[in-house]
PDB file of C-alpha atoms in Angstrom:
ATOM      1  CA  UNK D   3      73.206 153.681  98.123  1.00 81.00           C
ATOM      2  CA  UNK D   4      72.900 156.332  95.441  1.00 83.00           C
ATOM      3  CA  UNK D   5      72.010 159.922  96.146  1.00 85.00           C
ATOM      4  CA  UNK D   6      69.261 161.550  94.076  1.00 83.00           C
ATOM      5  CA  UNK D   7      70.130 163.958  91.256  1.00 84.00           C
ATOM      6  CA  UNK D   8      68.939 166.829  93.475  1.00 85.00           C
ATOM      7  CA  UNK D   9      71.398 165.868  96.224  1.00 86.00           C
ATOM      8  CA  UNK D  10      74.233 165.338  93.720  1.00 85.00           C
ATOM      9  CA  UNK D  11      73.612 168.812  92.290  1.00 85.00           C
ATOM     10  CA  UNK D  12      73.909 170.281  95.809  1.00 86.00           C
ATOM     11  CA  UNK D  13      77.432 168.860  96.302  1.00 85.00           C
ATOM     12  CA  UNK D  14      80.182 171.495  96.087  1.00 85.00           C
ATOM     13  CA  UNK D  15      80.989 171.990  92.391  1.00 82.00           C
ATOM     14  CA  UNK D  16      84.729 172.057  93.071  1.00 86.00           C
ATOM     15  CA  UNK D  17      84.891 168.607  94.689  1.00 88.00           C
ATOM     16  CA  UNK D  18      87.087 166.339  92.583  1.00 90.00           C
ATOM     17  CA  UNK D  19      85.681 163.210  91.039  1.00 90.00           C
ATOM     18  CA  UNK D  20      87.115 160.020  92.453  1.00 94.00           C
ATOM     19  CA  UNK D  21      86.894 157.580  95.309  1.00 96.00           C
ATOM     20  CA  UNK D  22      86.632 158.757  98.923  1.00 97.00           C
ATOM     21  CA  UNK D  23      86.205 157.129 102.320  1.00 98.00           C
ATOM     22  CA  UNK D  24      84.334 158.120 105.431  1.00 97.00           C
ATOM     23  CA  UNK D  25      81.427 157.321 107.716  1.00 97.00           C
ATOM     24  CA  UNK D  26      77.756 156.706 106.873  1.00 95.00           C
ATOM     25  CA  UNK D  27      74.560 156.356 108.844  1.00 93.00           C
ATOM     26  CA  UNK D  28      71.155 155.223 107.557  1.00 90.00           C
ATOM     27  CA  UNK D  29      68.245 156.853 109.383  1.00 86.00           C
ATOM     28  CA  UNK D  30      68.958 156.804 113.108  1.00 83.00           C
ATOM     29  CA  UNK D  31      70.978 153.599 112.845  1.00 87.00           C
ATOM     30  CA  UNK D  32      74.573 152.801 113.621  1.00 91.00           C
ATOM     31  CA  UNK D  33      77.483 154.561 111.936  1.00 95.00           C
ATOM     32  CA  UNK D  34      79.474 152.397 109.502  1.00 96.00           C
ATOM     33  CA  UNK D  35      82.582 152.700 107.359  1.00 97.00           C
ATOM     34  CA  UNK D  36      81.905 153.645 103.744  1.00 97.00           C
ATOM     35  CA  UNK D  37      83.515 154.197 100.368  1.00 97.00           C
ATOM     36  CA  UNK D  38      82.087 156.927  98.141  1.00 95.00           C
ATOM     37  CA  UNK D  39      82.353 157.314  94.373  1.00 93.00           C
ATOM     38  CA  UNK D  40      81.828 160.780  92.908  1.00 92.00           C
ATOM     39  CA  UNK D  41      81.817 161.072  89.135  1.00 88.00           C
ATOM     40  CA  UNK D  42      80.517 159.741  85.874  1.00 82.00           C
ATOM     41  CA  UNK D  43      81.500 156.086  86.251  1.00 70.00           C
ATOM     42  CA  UNK D  44      83.201 155.811  82.851  1.00 63.00           C
ATOM     43  CA  UNK D  45      82.942 152.001  82.806  1.00 62.00           C
ATOM     44  CA  UNK D  46      79.166 152.370  82.657  1.00 65.00           C
ATOM     45  CA  UNK D  47      79.337 155.457  80.404  1.00 68.00           C
ATOM     46  CA  UNK D  48      77.064 157.540  82.653  1.00 69.00           C
ATOM     47  CA  UNK D  49      76.113 160.917  81.240  1.00 72.00           C
ATOM     48  CA  UNK D  50      75.129 162.393  84.616  1.00 80.00           C
ATOM     49  CA  UNK D  51      77.410 162.821  87.585  1.00 82.00           C
ATOM     50  CA  UNK D  52      76.552 160.438  90.402  1.00 84.00           C
ATOM     51  CA  UNK D  53      77.437 160.029  94.049  1.00 89.00           C
ATOM     52  CA  UNK D  54      77.326 156.381  95.113  1.00 90.00           C
ATOM     53  CA  UNK D  55      77.895 155.243  98.676  1.00 93.00           C
ATOM     54  CA  UNK D  56      79.059 151.725  99.469  1.00 94.00           C
ATOM     55  CA  UNK D  57      78.420 151.150 103.164  1.00 95.00           C
ATOM     56  CA  UNK D  58      80.798 148.521 104.527  1.00 95.00           C
ATOM     57  CA  UNK D  59      78.109 146.616 106.388  1.00 93.00           C
ATOM     58  CA  UNK D  60      75.516 143.978 105.555  1.00 87.00           C
ATOM     59  CA  UNK D  61      71.986 145.211 106.180  1.00 87.00           C
ATOM     60  CA  UNK D  62      69.152 142.776 106.914  1.00 84.00           C
ATOM     61  CA  UNK D  63      66.695 144.716 104.768  1.00 82.00           C
ATOM     62  CA  UNK D  64      66.505 147.447 102.121  1.00 82.00           C
ATOM     63  CA  UNK D  65      66.600 151.044 103.269  1.00 82.00           C
ATOM     64  CA  UNK D  66      65.079 152.819 100.280  1.00 81.00           C
ATOM     65  CA  UNK D  67      63.593 156.162 101.289  1.00 79.00           C
ATOM     66  CA  UNK D  68      65.686 156.476 104.455  1.00 84.00           C
ATOM     67  CA  UNK D  69      67.911 159.487 105.136  1.00 85.00           C
ATOM     68  CA  UNK D  70      71.567 158.699 104.405  1.00 88.00           C
ATOM     69  CA  UNK D  71      74.039 160.848 106.337  1.00 90.00           C
ATOM     70  CA  UNK D  72      77.700 160.772 105.337  1.00 92.00           C
ATOM     71  CA  UNK D  73      80.946 162.362 106.450  1.00 93.00           C
ATOM     72  CA  UNK D  74      83.729 162.300 103.858  1.00 94.00           C
ATOM     73  CA  UNK D  75      87.095 161.916 105.593  1.00 95.00           C
ATOM     74  CA  UNK D  76      89.642 161.338 102.843  1.00 96.00           C
ATOM     75  CA  UNK D  77      90.477 160.698  99.205  1.00 97.00           C
ATOM     76  CA  UNK D  78      91.649 157.327  97.868  1.00 97.00           C
ATOM     77  CA  UNK D  79      92.125 157.782  94.111  1.00 96.00           C
ATOM     78  CA  UNK D  80      90.846 159.526  90.979  1.00 94.00           C
ATOM     79  CA  UNK D  81      87.999 158.128  88.927  1.00 89.00           C
ATOM     80  CA  UNK D  82      89.144 155.961  86.033  1.00 88.00           C
ATOM     81  CA  UNK D  83      87.875 153.571  83.417  1.00 86.00           C
ATOM     82  CA  UNK D  84      88.511 149.817  83.478  1.00 87.00           C
ATOM     83  CA  UNK D  85      89.090 147.265  80.728  1.00 89.00           C
ATOM     84  CA  UNK D  86      86.758 144.725  82.319  1.00 90.00           C
ATOM     85  CA  UNK D  87      84.155 144.257  85.001  1.00 89.00           C
ATOM     86  CA  UNK D  88      86.640 142.036  86.857  1.00 93.00           C
ATOM     87  CA  UNK D  89      89.198 144.884  86.950  1.00 92.00           C
ATOM     88  CA  UNK D  90      86.507 147.253  88.261  1.00 90.00           C
ATOM     89  CA  UNK D  91      85.481 144.778  90.979  1.00 92.00           C
ATOM     90  CA  UNK D  92      89.128 144.277  91.961  1.00 95.00           C
ATOM     91  CA  UNK D  93      89.656 148.043  92.266  1.00 94.00           C
ATOM     92  CA  UNK D  94      86.502 148.377  94.382  1.00 93.00           C
ATOM     93  CA  UNK D  95      87.770 145.647  96.737  1.00 96.00           C
ATOM     94  CA  UNK D  96      91.123 147.466  97.037  1.00 97.00           C
ATOM     95  CA  UNK D  97      89.282 150.739  97.747  1.00 97.00           C
ATOM     96  CA  UNK D  98      87.265 149.036 100.504  1.00 96.00           C
ATOM     97  CA  UNK D  99      90.412 147.637 102.131  1.00 97.00           C
ATOM     98  CA  UNK D 100      92.107 151.055 101.980  1.00 97.00           C
ATOM     99  CA  UNK D 101      89.025 152.697 103.518  1.00 97.00           C
ATOM    100  CA  UNK D 102      89.015 150.157 106.363  1.00 97.00           C
ATOM    101  CA  UNK D 103      92.710 150.813 107.070  1.00 97.00           C
ATOM    102  CA  UNK D 104      92.298 154.579 107.047  1.00 97.00           C
ATOM    103  CA  UNK D 105      89.126 154.611 109.136  1.00 97.00           C
ATOM    104  CA  UNK D 106      90.770 152.474 111.838  1.00 97.00           C
ATOM    105  CA  UNK D 107      93.247 155.306 112.502  1.00 96.00           C
ATOM    106  CA  UNK D 108      92.468 157.050 115.835  1.00 95.00           C
ATOM    107  CA  UNK D 109      92.013 160.475 114.222  1.00 94.00           C
ATOM    108  CA  UNK D 110      89.375 159.019 111.881  1.00 95.00           C
ATOM    109  CA  UNK D 111      87.699 156.714 114.404  1.00 94.00           C
ATOM    110  CA  UNK D 112      86.803 159.667 116.638  1.00 91.00           C
ATOM    111  CA  UNK D 113      84.729 161.195 113.816  1.00 91.00           C
ATOM    112  CA  UNK D 114      82.438 158.161 113.919  1.00 92.00           C
ATOM    113  CA  UNK D 115      81.028 159.602 117.147  1.00 88.00           C
ATOM    114  CA  UNK D 116      80.456 163.108 115.733  1.00 85.00           C
ATOM    115  CA  UNK D 117      77.207 164.805 116.779  1.00 84.00           C
ATOM    116  CA  UNK D 118      76.350 165.128 113.084  1.00 84.00           C
ATOM    117  CA  UNK D 119      75.127 161.535 113.198  1.00 83.00           C
ATOM    118  CA  UNK D 120      72.879 162.191 116.190  1.00 75.00           C
ATOM    119  CA  UNK D 121      70.658 164.997 114.948  1.00 65.00           C
ATOM    120  CA  UNK D 122      67.224 165.523 116.367  1.00 57.00           C
ATOM    121  CA  UNK D 123      64.428 164.114 114.232  1.00 57.00           C
ATOM    122  CA  UNK D 124      63.560 166.361 111.316  1.00 55.00           C
ATOM    123  CA  UNK D 125      66.848 168.289 111.488  1.00 57.00           C
ATOM    124  CA  UNK D 126      68.886 168.148 108.277  1.00 58.00           C
ATOM    125  CA  UNK D 127      72.340 169.639 107.930  1.00 56.00           C
ATOM    126  CA  UNK D 128      74.260 170.075 104.689  1.00 56.00           C
ATOM    127  CA  UNK D 129      77.858 170.992 105.594  1.00 49.00           C
TER     128      UNK D 129
END
C-alpha cells in the first residue's frame, strides 16, 4: 500500500530513510502488523521519495481509496541497494520476520489497541 505524494511530503523531513515496523489499519478494519519502507528504493531507481506499507495480512479484496492508518513503532535497517531481485526479496522476507518478532513483544502488542485506530468517522489525525 503506497501513500500518495501529498502524504509522503507531509511526513517529517527529518525521518531517516529505511525499513520500519509497526501497526496498520485499512478503513475501520482490523489492525495488522506491517513493515514500512521510507526512501527512494534504489533498486528501482526511484527519483521521488516513497512510503510503502506492506501489511502482514492477506486481504480478500483490493482496498484502493481506503484510508490507511499506521503507527510506526521501530526501525529495522537503513535503505540499501541490492544486486538482484532475489536479494531484495530475501531482505524483505527477513524484514517481515523481524517485524513479527518485534511486534509480538508485550510493549509493542499493547499499541495495537491504541485509540488512534478507532477514530470517529471523518476524523483524521496526523501525529
